[in-house]
Every structure is written in C-alpha cells, then in structure tokens.
Amino acid sequence: MRATSLSAIVLATALLAGCASGPSKEVLARQPEQQLYQQAIEALNNGRYSSAVTQLETLDSRYPFGQHAQQTQLALMYAYYQIGSWELVRSTATRYVRLHPNDPQVDYAYYLRGLAAWEAGRFSLESLDLIDISKRDLGSSRDAYVDFSELARRFPSSPYAADARQRIIYLRNVLARHELQAADFYLRRKAYVAAVERGRWVIEHYPQTSANPDALAVMVEGYMGLGAKDRAQETLAILEHNKPDHPQVRDGIFHPRYVKGTLSLND
C-alpha cells in the first residue's frame, strides 16, 4: 500500500520555476536560497530524486533557518523516501517533529516516518513464515506500528489517518502472530513461564486480533506444563467462551501440541 498522494503534497508546496540542470556541489554552495530551492523542487517534480536530494541537502545545511527551511525538510524526507533511504527519511522526519511539533504539516512527517519503517520491515512481514525464529527481527514493523498509532491518535482528522489505521490493523495482526511464534518456540523448549508471558502479552497489547484465541491456547498449554491446573482451566474456560470451535478444543477437551495429556473443565 504505497502512498499515492505523496507527490501531490510535495508538488503543492513547490515554486514552479528554475533551472533543470544538475550543478555540482561547489556551484550549489554559491547559489542563493531562492534559486537553490526552485532547482530542488523542479528536480523533485521531474522525478530526478537523487539530484533533488543533493540540492535539498545543500539547502538544508546552508539555510537551516531560511525562508524555505520547513518545506525543504518536508521535500527532503519525500526525496529520501523515493530513493529508498528509509533511515534518512526517519531521521529527517524525527527532526521535523522535534523542531516543529505544532506545525500544520507535522502529521505528514509522522506519516512518512511510518511509511519508511513500513518499507524497511517489508522483508520481515512477507517472510514471516520462512525464517527461523532466532533470525526474525520485526523492529522496523514495530516502529511503523508506533508511528501510525501516534498519527491516528494525535491527528484523527488528518488526510493520512485512514490509511494509517488500515496499516495499524495489518501490523497488529502480524506482530501478534510473531509473538505467538515466539511462544511456540518456548513451548517446544519447555520454557513454560516464557510461553505464558508471550500469550498474555498478545492479549494485553494486541487486543481484538485474530491471534487472541491462539494466545489463550498458548497460555492453557503453558499452565499445563507448569502443573498449574486451576490456572489452565480458568484460561480454558475463557477460550471456550470466546472460541468454542478452536482447533485445539474438541468435545470440550483441550489438546496441547507439546505437553503430554489433555485438559477438561470437568477434570
């Protein structure tokens, strides 16, 4: 889900004039702010993103408090996004949020920062079932989840909020499933306390996801492994109430995947 409106937003801030050439850094350094800004925006509008980055970086360093300083930073984070420099997008957006917390366009900085983390985490998201758990890292996806959540919370009427909410739903389910894969890892290694904690984490931090019934099942099995029968039955009762057709519950009996035996509420 790439943001199709990004270029329109940057274009709306541009001054439509200037030279289409790509001068050297030495030449750029001698140009006045207005001319440099016009050249950078024209390069951006024409899809010459690497050239735009060079010009915008020069503008940003030479005129950090100039007439076009804020628009330069917004355009620069967009140009970084277009060339796939996710960390530079995030650092530029973070600086913008810090320097201009009350600016009307700060929601755009939050949104683009989240998109950069989203793109950086795509490999993790798309390969979730293909990599050994010890090699999985969803750090970027968690960053995206935090950024989009902050955007939706702080700017519910933002033009980016609806897209952010859709991404939040997807990321919440992915992150919850990742926690359950970690819980499965612990169950297989008889680390039952860690497995129970992972299941509880999913329920507390990612509520109303499709992973919640499986999180309860993990907790039931973890408690069984610990010999905590009462806690296991209490959790099983919650699971049966919320997901009576869960695949591990058949005819009122819970069938664990790794722990020996079964569990019934009537035992």
PDB file of C-alpha atoms in Angstrom:
ATOM      1  CA  MET A   1       0.000   0.000   0.000  1.00  0.00           C
ATOM      2  CA  ARG A   2       2.219   2.849  -1.211  1.00  0.00           C
ATOM      3  CA  ALA A   3       1.022   6.379  -0.615  1.00  0.00           C
ATOM      4  CA  THR A   4      -0.143   7.628  -3.988  1.00  0.00           C
ATOM      5  CA  SER A   5      -0.782  11.154  -2.675  1.00  0.00           C
ATOM      6  CA  LEU A   6       2.765  11.865  -1.529  1.00  0.00           C
ATOM      7  CA  SER A   7       3.950  13.572  -4.701  1.00  0.00           C
ATOM      8  CA  ALA A   8       0.835  15.720  -4.876  1.00  0.00           C
ATOM      9  CA  ILE A   9       1.522  17.051  -1.404  1.00  0.00           C
ATOM     10  CA  VAL A  10       5.101  17.941  -2.187  1.00  0.00           C
ATOM     11  CA  LEU A  11       4.127  19.443  -5.531  1.00  0.00           C
ATOM     12  CA  ALA A  12       1.616  21.686  -3.824  1.00  0.00           C
ATOM     13  CA  THR A  13       4.454  23.305  -1.876  1.00  0.00           C
ATOM     14  CA  ALA A  14       6.704  23.878  -4.873  1.00  0.00           C
ATOM     15  CA  LEU A  15       7.577  27.077  -6.632  1.00  0.00           C
ATOM     16  CA  LEU A  16       7.174  26.232 -10.290  1.00  0.00           C
ATOM     17  CA  ALA A  17      10.287  27.764 -11.801  1.00  0.00           C
ATOM     18  CA  GLY A  18      14.038  27.307 -12.080  1.00  0.00           C
ATOM     19  CA  CYS A  19      16.773  25.514 -13.908  1.00  0.00           C
ATOM     20  CA  ALA A  20      16.578  21.830 -14.815  1.00  0.00           C
ATOM     21  CA  SER A  21      20.321  21.254 -14.795  1.00  0.00           C
ATOM     22  CA  GLY A  22      22.302  19.358 -12.174  1.00  0.00           C
ATOM     23  CA  PRO A  23      25.039  21.695 -10.930  1.00  0.00           C
ATOM     24  CA  SER A  24      27.972  20.478  -8.829  1.00  0.00           C
ATOM     25  CA  LYS A  25      28.022  20.813  -5.058  1.00  0.00           C
ATOM     26  CA  GLU A  26      30.515  23.665  -5.365  1.00  0.00           C
ATOM     27  CA  VAL A  27      28.165  25.567  -7.672  1.00  0.00           C
ATOM     28  CA  LEU A  28      25.182  24.784  -5.447  1.00  0.00           C
ATOM     29  CA  ALA A  29      27.017  26.139  -2.430  1.00  0.00           C
ATOM     30  CA  ARG A  30      27.306  29.565  -4.094  1.00  0.00           C
ATOM     31  CA  GLN A  31      23.660  29.844  -5.100  1.00  0.00           C
ATOM     32  CA  PRO A  32      21.135  31.956  -3.150  1.00  0.00           C
ATOM     33  CA  GLU A  33      18.396  30.206  -1.225  1.00  0.00           C
ATOM     34  CA  GLN A  34      15.554  31.044  -3.608  1.00  0.00           C
ATOM     35  CA  GLN A  35      17.354  29.763  -6.698  1.00  0.00           C
ATOM     36  CA  LEU A  36      18.536  26.609  -4.970  1.00  0.00           C
ATOM     37  CA  TYR A  37      15.043  25.887  -3.676  1.00  0.00           C
ATOM     38  CA  GLN A  38      13.495  26.330  -7.114  1.00  0.00           C
ATOM     39  CA  GLN A  39      16.018  23.988  -8.687  1.00  0.00           C
ATOM     40  CA  ALA A  40      15.479  21.361  -5.997  1.00  0.00           C
ATOM     41  CA  ILE A  41      11.697  21.437  -6.354  1.00  0.00           C
ATOM     42  CA  GLU A  42      11.898  21.227 -10.125  1.00  0.00           C
ATOM     43  CA  ALA A  43      14.180  18.195  -9.866  1.00  0.00           C
ATOM     44  CA  LEU A  44      11.731  16.649  -7.430  1.00  0.00           C
ATOM     45  CA  ASN A  45       8.735  17.343  -9.665  1.00  0.00           C
ATOM     46  CA  ASN A  46      10.539  15.813 -12.651  1.00  0.00           C
ATOM     47  CA  GLY A  47      11.426  12.626 -10.787  1.00  0.00           C
ATOM     48  CA  ARG A  48      15.160  13.364 -10.570  1.00  0.00           C
ATOM     49  CA  TYR A  49      15.224  12.329  -6.937  1.00  0.00           C
ATOM     50  CA  SER A  50      18.978  11.839  -6.481  1.00  0.00           C
ATOM     51  CA  SER A  51      19.623  15.299  -7.869  1.00  0.00           C
ATOM     52  CA  ALA A  52      16.866  16.698  -5.690  1.00  0.00           C
ATOM     53  CA  VAL A  53      18.422  15.078  -2.619  1.00  0.00           C
ATOM     54  CA  THR A  54      21.794  16.728  -3.344  1.00  0.00           C
ATOM     55  CA  GLN A  55      20.180  20.121  -3.807  1.00  0.00           C
ATOM     56  CA  LEU A  56      17.886  19.822  -0.817  1.00  0.00           C
ATOM     57  CA  GLU A  57      20.697  18.642   1.450  1.00  0.00           C
ATOM     58  CA  THR A  58      22.751  21.667   0.392  1.00  0.00           C
ATOM     59  CA  LEU A  59      19.784  23.933   1.012  1.00  0.00           C
ATOM     60  CA  ASP A  60      19.096  22.349   4.391  1.00  0.00           C
ATOM     61  CA  SER A  61      22.695  22.711   5.570  1.00  0.00           C
ATOM     62  CA  ARG A  62      23.258  26.238   4.219  1.00  0.00           C
ATOM     63  CA  TYR A  63      19.905  27.756   5.159  1.00  0.00           C
ATOM     64  CA  PRO A  64      18.617  25.801   8.211  1.00  0.00           C
ATOM     65  CA  PHE A  65      16.503  28.805   9.274  1.00  0.00           C
ATOM     66  CA  GLY A  66      15.813  30.236   5.830  1.00  0.00           C
ATOM     67  CA  GLN A  67      12.568  31.191   4.161  1.00  0.00           C
ATOM     68  CA  HIS A  68      12.023  27.665   2.821  1.00  0.00           C
ATOM     69  CA  ALA A  69      13.532  25.696   5.708  1.00  0.00           C
ATOM     70  CA  GLN A  70      10.408  23.769   6.688  1.00  0.00           C
ATOM     71  CA  GLN A  71       9.340  22.988   3.125  1.00  0.00           C
ATOM     72  CA  THR A  72      12.900  21.909   2.383  1.00  0.00           C
ATOM     73  CA  GLN A  73      12.788  19.378   5.191  1.00  0.00           C
ATOM     74  CA  LEU A  74       9.428  18.019   4.050  1.00  0.00           C
ATOM     75  CA  ALA A  75      10.636  17.751   0.466  1.00  0.00           C
ATOM     76  CA  LEU A  76      13.892  16.150   1.585  1.00  0.00           C
ATOM     77  CA  MET A  77      12.190  13.388   3.542  1.00  0.00           C
ATOM     78  CA  TYR A  78       9.991  12.704   0.496  1.00  0.00           C
ATOM     79  CA  ALA A  79      13.042  12.591  -1.796  1.00  0.00           C
ATOM     80  CA  TYR A  80      14.773  10.192   0.595  1.00  0.00           C
ATOM     81  CA  TYR A  81      11.653   8.044   0.504  1.00  0.00           C
ATOM     82  CA  GLN A  82      11.725   7.921  -3.278  1.00  0.00           C
ATOM     83  CA  ILE A  83      15.329   6.665  -3.371  1.00  0.00           C
ATOM     84  CA  GLY A  84      14.685   4.117  -0.624  1.00  0.00           C
ATOM     85  CA  SER A  85      16.798   5.737   2.120  1.00  0.00           C
ATOM     86  CA  TRP A  86      14.467   4.655   4.905  1.00  0.00           C
ATOM     87  CA  GLU A  87      16.699   5.618   7.823  1.00  0.00           C
ATOM     88  CA  LEU A  88      17.273   9.085   6.391  1.00  0.00           C
ATOM     89  CA  VAL A  89      13.519   9.511   5.961  1.00  0.00           C
ATOM     90  CA  ARG A  90      13.005   8.610   9.597  1.00  0.00           C
ATOM     91  CA  SER A  91      15.804  10.791  10.949  1.00  0.00           C
ATOM     92  CA  THR A  92      14.651  13.792   8.884  1.00  0.00           C
ATOM     93  CA  ALA A  93      11.028  13.278   9.918  1.00  0.00           C
ATOM     94  CA  THR A  94      12.041  12.892  13.569  1.00  0.00           C
ATOM     95  CA  ARG A  95      13.963  16.166  13.397  1.00  0.00           C
ATOM     96  CA  TYR A  96      10.961  17.877  11.829  1.00  0.00           C
ATOM     97  CA  VAL A  97       8.649  16.617  14.576  1.00  0.00           C
ATOM     98  CA  ARG A  98      11.087  17.812  17.221  1.00  0.00           C
ATOM     99  CA  LEU A  99      11.593  21.266  15.683  1.00  0.00           C
ATOM    100  CA  HIS A 100       8.001  21.877  14.545  1.00  0.00           C
ATOM    101  CA  PRO A 101       5.681  19.934  16.884  1.00  0.00           C
ATOM    102  CA  ASN A 102       2.749  22.276  16.272  1.00  0.00           C
ATOM    103  CA  ASP A 103       3.203  22.819  12.552  1.00  0.00           C
ATOM    104  CA  PRO A 104       0.061  22.083  10.469  1.00  0.00           C
ATOM    105  CA  GLN A 105       2.073  19.639   8.327  1.00  0.00           C
ATOM    106  CA  VAL A 106       3.636  17.681  11.175  1.00  0.00           C
ATOM    107  CA  ASP A 107       1.126  14.871  10.549  1.00  0.00           C
ATOM    108  CA  TYR A 108       2.819  14.370   7.165  1.00  0.00           C
ATOM    109  CA  ALA A 109       6.155  13.873   8.941  1.00  0.00           C
ATOM    110  CA  TYR A 110       4.614  11.214  11.218  1.00  0.00           C
ATOM    111  CA  TYR A 111       3.031   9.512   8.227  1.00  0.00           C
ATOM    112  CA  LEU A 112       6.174   9.451   6.118  1.00  0.00           C
ATOM    113  CA  ARG A 113       8.222   8.251   9.066  1.00  0.00           C
ATOM    114  CA  GLY A 114       5.791   5.375   9.474  1.00  0.00           C
ATOM    115  CA  LEU A 115       5.884   4.587   5.753  1.00  0.00           C
ATOM    116  CA  ALA A 116       9.677   4.424   5.827  1.00  0.00           C
ATOM    117  CA  ALA A 117       9.578   1.936   8.703  1.00  0.00           C
ATOM    118  CA  TRP A 118       6.841   0.002   6.875  1.00  0.00           C
ATOM    119  CA  GLU A 119       9.029  -0.305   3.786  1.00  0.00           C
ATOM    120  CA  ALA A 120      12.092  -1.221   5.846  1.00  0.00           C
ATOM    121  CA  GLY A 121      10.086  -4.012   7.502  1.00  0.00           C
ATOM    122  CA  ARG A 122       8.558  -5.475   4.352  1.00  0.00           C
ATOM    123  CA  PHE A 123      11.051  -8.333   4.187  1.00  0.00           C
ATOM    124  CA  SER A 124      10.195  -9.307   7.738  1.00  0.00           C
ATOM    125  CA  LEU A 125       6.464  -9.028   7.083  1.00  0.00           C
ATOM    126  CA  GLU A 126       6.445 -11.006   3.843  1.00  0.00           C
ATOM    127  CA  SER A 127       8.875 -13.686   5.023  1.00  0.00           C
ATOM    128  CA  LEU A 128       7.419 -14.198   8.475  1.00  0.00           C
ATOM    129  CA  ASP A 129       6.888 -17.927   7.965  1.00  0.00           C
ATOM    130  CA  LEU A 130      10.117 -18.567   6.066  1.00  0.00           C
ATOM    131  CA  ILE A 131      12.830 -17.610   8.546  1.00  0.00           C
ATOM    132  CA  ASP A 132      13.958 -19.368  11.723  1.00  0.00           C
ATOM    133  CA  ILE A 133      12.614 -17.553  14.771  1.00  0.00           C
ATOM    134  CA  SER A 134      16.098 -16.720  16.029  1.00  0.00           C
ATOM    135  CA  LYS A 135      16.717 -14.735  12.834  1.00  0.00           C
ATOM    136  CA  ARG A 136      13.462 -12.797  12.734  1.00  0.00           C
ATOM    137  CA  ASP A 137      13.517  -9.092  13.517  1.00  0.00           C
ATOM    138  CA  LEU A 138      10.343  -7.050  13.308  1.00  0.00           C
ATOM    139  CA  GLY A 139      11.907  -3.913  14.762  1.00  0.00           C
ATOM    140  CA  SER A 140      11.029  -1.773  11.743  1.00  0.00           C
ATOM    141  CA  SER A 141       7.487  -3.101  11.718  1.00  0.00           C
ATOM    142  CA  ARG A 142       7.115  -2.199  15.387  1.00  0.00           C
ATOM    143  CA  ASP A 143       8.406   1.285  14.614  1.00  0.00           C
ATOM    144  CA  ALA A 144       5.809   1.624  11.862  1.00  0.00           C
ATOM    145  CA  TYR A 145       3.088   0.445  14.243  1.00  0.00           C
ATOM    146  CA  VAL A 146       4.101   3.069  16.818  1.00  0.00           C
ATOM    147  CA  ASP A 147       4.311   5.867  14.235  1.00  0.00           C
ATOM    148  CA  PHE A 148       0.971   5.095  12.613  1.00  0.00           C
ATOM    149  CA  SER A 149      -0.665   4.691  16.018  1.00  0.00           C
ATOM    150  CA  GLU A 150       0.686   8.068  17.116  1.00  0.00           C
ATOM    151  CA  LEU A 151      -0.562   9.658  13.907  1.00  0.00           C
ATOM    152  CA  ALA A 152      -4.049   8.189  14.278  1.00  0.00           C
ATOM    153  CA  ARG A 153      -4.211   9.197  17.950  1.00  0.00           C
ATOM    154  CA  ARG A 154      -2.909  12.743  17.613  1.00  0.00           C
ATOM    155  CA  PHE A 155      -4.398  13.632  14.243  1.00  0.00           C
ATOM    156  CA  PRO A 156      -7.630  11.644  13.801  1.00  0.00           C
ATOM    157  CA  SER A 157      -8.841  14.044  11.091  1.00  0.00           C
ATOM    158  CA  SER A 158      -5.584  14.014   9.130  1.00  0.00           C
ATOM    159  CA  PRO A 159      -5.865  13.034   5.444  1.00  0.00           C
ATOM    160  CA  TYR A 160      -3.344  10.281   6.260  1.00  0.00           C
ATOM    161  CA  ALA A 161      -5.216   8.888   9.272  1.00  0.00           C
ATOM    162  CA  ALA A 162      -7.473   6.461   7.387  1.00  0.00           C
ATOM    163  CA  ASP A 163      -4.538   4.824   5.603  1.00  0.00           C
ATOM    164  CA  ALA A 164      -2.591   4.723   8.874  1.00  0.00           C
ATOM    165  CA  ARG A 165      -5.469   2.913  10.603  1.00  0.00           C
ATOM    166  CA  GLN A 166      -5.577   0.248   7.889  1.00  0.00           C
ATOM    167  CA  ARG A 167      -1.858  -0.329   8.264  1.00  0.00           C
ATOM    168  CA  ILE A 168      -2.233  -0.497  12.050  1.00  0.00           C
ATOM    169  CA  ILE A 169      -4.745  -3.339  11.726  1.00  0.00           C
ATOM    170  CA  TYR A 170      -2.417  -5.295   9.477  1.00  0.00           C
ATOM    171  CA  LEU A 171       0.655  -4.638  11.623  1.00  0.00           C
ATOM    172  CA  ARG A 172      -1.176  -5.503  14.836  1.00  0.00           C
ATOM    173  CA  ASN A 173      -2.017  -8.940  13.469  1.00  0.00           C
ATOM    174  CA  VAL A 174       1.497  -9.508  12.135  1.00  0.00           C
ATOM    175  CA  LEU A 175       3.130  -8.509  15.411  1.00  0.00           C
ATOM    176  CA  ALA A 176       0.696 -10.612  17.421  1.00  0.00           C
ATOM    177  CA  ARG A 177       1.449 -13.646  15.253  1.00  0.00           C
ATOM    178  CA  HIS A 178       5.134 -13.039  15.698  1.00  0.00           C
ATOM    179  CA  GLU A 179       4.702 -13.139  19.462  1.00  0.00           C
ATOM    180  CA  LEU A 180       2.829 -16.441  19.137  1.00  0.00           C
ATOM    181  CA  GLN A 181       5.640 -17.917  17.077  1.00  0.00           C
ATOM    182  CA  ALA A 182       7.970 -16.960  19.891  1.00  0.00           C
ATOM    183  CA  ALA A 183       5.563 -18.594  22.345  1.00  0.00           C
ATOM    184  CA  ASP A 184       5.585 -21.767  20.244  1.00  0.00           C
ATOM    185  CA  PHE A 185       9.379 -21.681  20.345  1.00  0.00           C
ATOM    186  CA  TYR A 186       9.247 -21.567  24.163  1.00  0.00           C
ATOM    187  CA  LEU A 187       6.637 -24.317  24.425  1.00  0.00           C
ATOM    188  CA  ARG A 188       8.761 -26.662  22.340  1.00  0.00           C
ATOM    189  CA  ARG A 189      11.680 -25.997  24.685  1.00  0.00           C
ATOM    190  CA  LYS A 190       9.554 -26.383  27.821  1.00  0.00           C
ATOM    191  CA  ALA A 191      10.080 -22.758  28.797  1.00  0.00           C
ATOM    192  CA  TYR A 192       6.504 -22.574  30.018  1.00  0.00           C
ATOM    193  CA  VAL A 193       6.697 -19.341  32.020  1.00  0.00           C
ATOM    194  CA  ALA A 194       8.054 -17.501  28.977  1.00  0.00           C
ATOM    195  CA  ALA A 195       5.335 -19.030  26.785  1.00  0.00           C
ATOM    196  CA  VAL A 196       2.568 -17.927  29.153  1.00  0.00           C
ATOM    197  CA  GLU A 197       4.007 -14.415  29.288  1.00  0.00           C
ATOM    198  CA  ARG A 198       4.069 -14.215  25.491  1.00  0.00           C
ATOM    199  CA  GLY A 199       0.446 -15.292  25.302  1.00  0.00           C
ATOM    200  CA  ARG A 200      -0.553 -12.730  27.928  1.00  0.00           C
ATOM    201  CA  TRP A 201       1.404 -10.030  26.065  1.00  0.00           C
ATOM    202  CA  VAL A 202      -0.602 -10.656  22.891  1.00  0.00           C
ATOM    203  CA  ILE A 203      -3.917 -10.368  24.714  1.00  0.00           C
ATOM    204  CA  GLU A 204      -2.912  -7.216  26.606  1.00  0.00           C
ATOM    205  CA  HIS A 205      -1.087  -5.350  23.828  1.00  0.00           C
ATOM    206  CA  TYR A 206      -2.809  -6.580  20.661  1.00  0.00           C
ATOM    207  CA  PRO A 207      -6.468  -6.963  21.687  1.00  0.00           C
ATOM    208  CA  GLN A 208      -9.182  -7.866  19.226  1.00  0.00           C
ATOM    209  CA  THR A 209      -6.852  -9.591  16.792  1.00  0.00           C
ATOM    210  CA  SER A 210      -7.317 -12.999  15.221  1.00  0.00           C
ATOM    211  CA  ALA A 211      -4.356 -14.164  17.312  1.00  0.00           C
ATOM    212  CA  ASN A 212      -6.134 -13.792  20.652  1.00  0.00           C
ATOM    213  CA  PRO A 213      -7.697 -17.302  20.789  1.00  0.00           C
ATOM    214  CA  ASP A 214      -4.325 -18.852  19.940  1.00  0.00           C
ATOM    215  CA  ALA A 215      -2.736 -16.725  22.659  1.00  0.00           C
ATOM    216  CA  LEU A 216      -5.211 -18.186  25.149  1.00  0.00           C
ATOM    217  CA  ALA A 217      -4.393 -21.688  23.891  1.00  0.00           C
ATOM    218  CA  VAL A 218      -0.699 -20.997  24.436  1.00  0.00           C
ATOM    219  CA  MET A 219      -1.443 -19.925  27.991  1.00  0.00           C
ATOM    220  CA  VAL A 220      -3.514 -23.047  28.656  1.00  0.00           C
ATOM    221  CA  GLU A 221      -0.711 -25.271  27.445  1.00  0.00           C
ATOM    222  CA  GLY A 222       1.906 -23.276  29.338  1.00  0.00           C
ATOM    223  CA  TYR A 223      -0.035 -23.608  32.574  1.00  0.00           C
ATOM    224  CA  MET A 224      -0.411 -27.333  31.927  1.00  0.00           C
ATOM    225  CA  GLY A 225       3.339 -27.604  31.523  1.00  0.00           C
ATOM    226  CA  LEU A 226       3.812 -25.786  34.826  1.00  0.00           C
ATOM    227  CA  GLY A 227       1.347 -28.073  36.571  1.00  0.00           C
ATOM    228  CA  ALA A 228      -0.916 -25.091  37.324  1.00  0.00           C
ATOM    229  CA  LYS A 229      -4.161 -26.951  36.631  1.00  0.00           C
ATOM    230  CA  ASP A 230      -6.510 -24.357  38.118  1.00  0.00           C
ATOM    231  CA  ARG A 231      -4.991 -21.537  36.043  1.00  0.00           C
ATOM    232  CA  ALA A 232      -5.098 -23.736  32.963  1.00  0.00           C
ATOM    233  CA  GLN A 233      -8.798 -24.489  33.464  1.00  0.00           C
ATOM    234  CA  GLU A 234      -9.615 -20.829  34.112  1.00  0.00           C
ATOM    235  CA  THR A 235      -7.922 -19.868  30.850  1.00  0.00           C
ATOM    236  CA  LEU A 236      -9.549 -22.757  29.000  1.00  0.00           C
ATOM    237  CA  ALA A 237     -12.970 -21.535  30.138  1.00  0.00           C
ATOM    238  CA  ILE A 238     -12.197 -18.126  28.604  1.00  0.00           C
ATOM    239  CA  LEU A 239     -11.012 -19.791  25.396  1.00  0.00           C
ATOM    240  CA  GLU A 240     -14.127 -21.947  25.112  1.00  0.00           C
ATOM    241  CA  HIS A 241     -16.358 -18.942  25.719  1.00  0.00           C
ATOM    242  CA  ASN A 242     -14.663 -16.828  23.046  1.00  0.00           C
ATOM    243  CA  LYS A 243     -13.696 -19.523  20.519  1.00  0.00           C
ATOM    244  CA  PRO A 244     -15.620 -22.756  21.128  1.00  0.00           C
ATOM    245  CA  ASP A 245     -14.517 -24.132  17.758  1.00  0.00           C
ATOM    246  CA  HIS A 246     -10.801 -23.579  18.366  1.00  0.00           C
ATOM    247  CA  PRO A 247      -8.885 -26.439  16.688  1.00  0.00           C
ATOM    248  CA  GLN A 248      -7.231 -27.463  19.963  1.00  0.00           C
ATOM    249  CA  VAL A 249     -10.594 -27.816  21.715  1.00  0.00           C
ATOM    250  CA  ARG A 250     -12.605 -30.870  20.699  1.00  0.00           C
ATOM    251  CA  ASP A 251     -15.693 -32.068  22.569  1.00  0.00           C
ATOM    252  CA  GLY A 252     -14.831 -29.800  25.478  1.00  0.00           C
ATOM    253  CA  ILE A 253     -11.327 -31.227  25.827  1.00  0.00           C
ATOM    254  CA  PHE A 254      -8.152 -29.243  25.230  1.00  0.00           C
ATOM    255  CA  HIS A 255      -5.432 -30.993  23.251  1.00  0.00           C
ATOM    256  CA  PRO A 256      -1.982 -29.440  23.717  1.00  0.00           C
ATOM    257  CA  ARG A 257       0.619 -29.546  20.970  1.00  0.00           C
ATOM    258  CA  TYR A 258       3.686 -30.347  23.057  1.00  0.00           C
ATOM    259  CA  VAL A 259       2.652 -31.043  26.661  1.00  0.00           C
ATOM    260  CA  LYS A 260       1.522 -34.581  27.393  1.00  0.00           C
ATOM    261  CA  GLY A 261      -2.078 -35.294  28.316  1.00  0.00           C
ATOM    262  CA  THR A 262      -5.325 -33.401  27.827  1.00  0.00           C
ATOM    263  CA  LEU A 263      -7.388 -30.975  29.873  1.00  0.00           C
ATOM    264  CA  SER A 264     -11.109 -30.710  30.557  1.00  0.00           C
ATOM    265  CA  LEU A 265     -13.046 -28.218  32.597  1.00  0.00           C
ATOM    266  CA  ASN A 266     -14.618 -31.196  34.368  1.00  0.00           C
ATOM    267  CA  ASP A 267     -11.336 -32.820  35.452  1.00  0.00           C
TER     268      ASP A 267
END
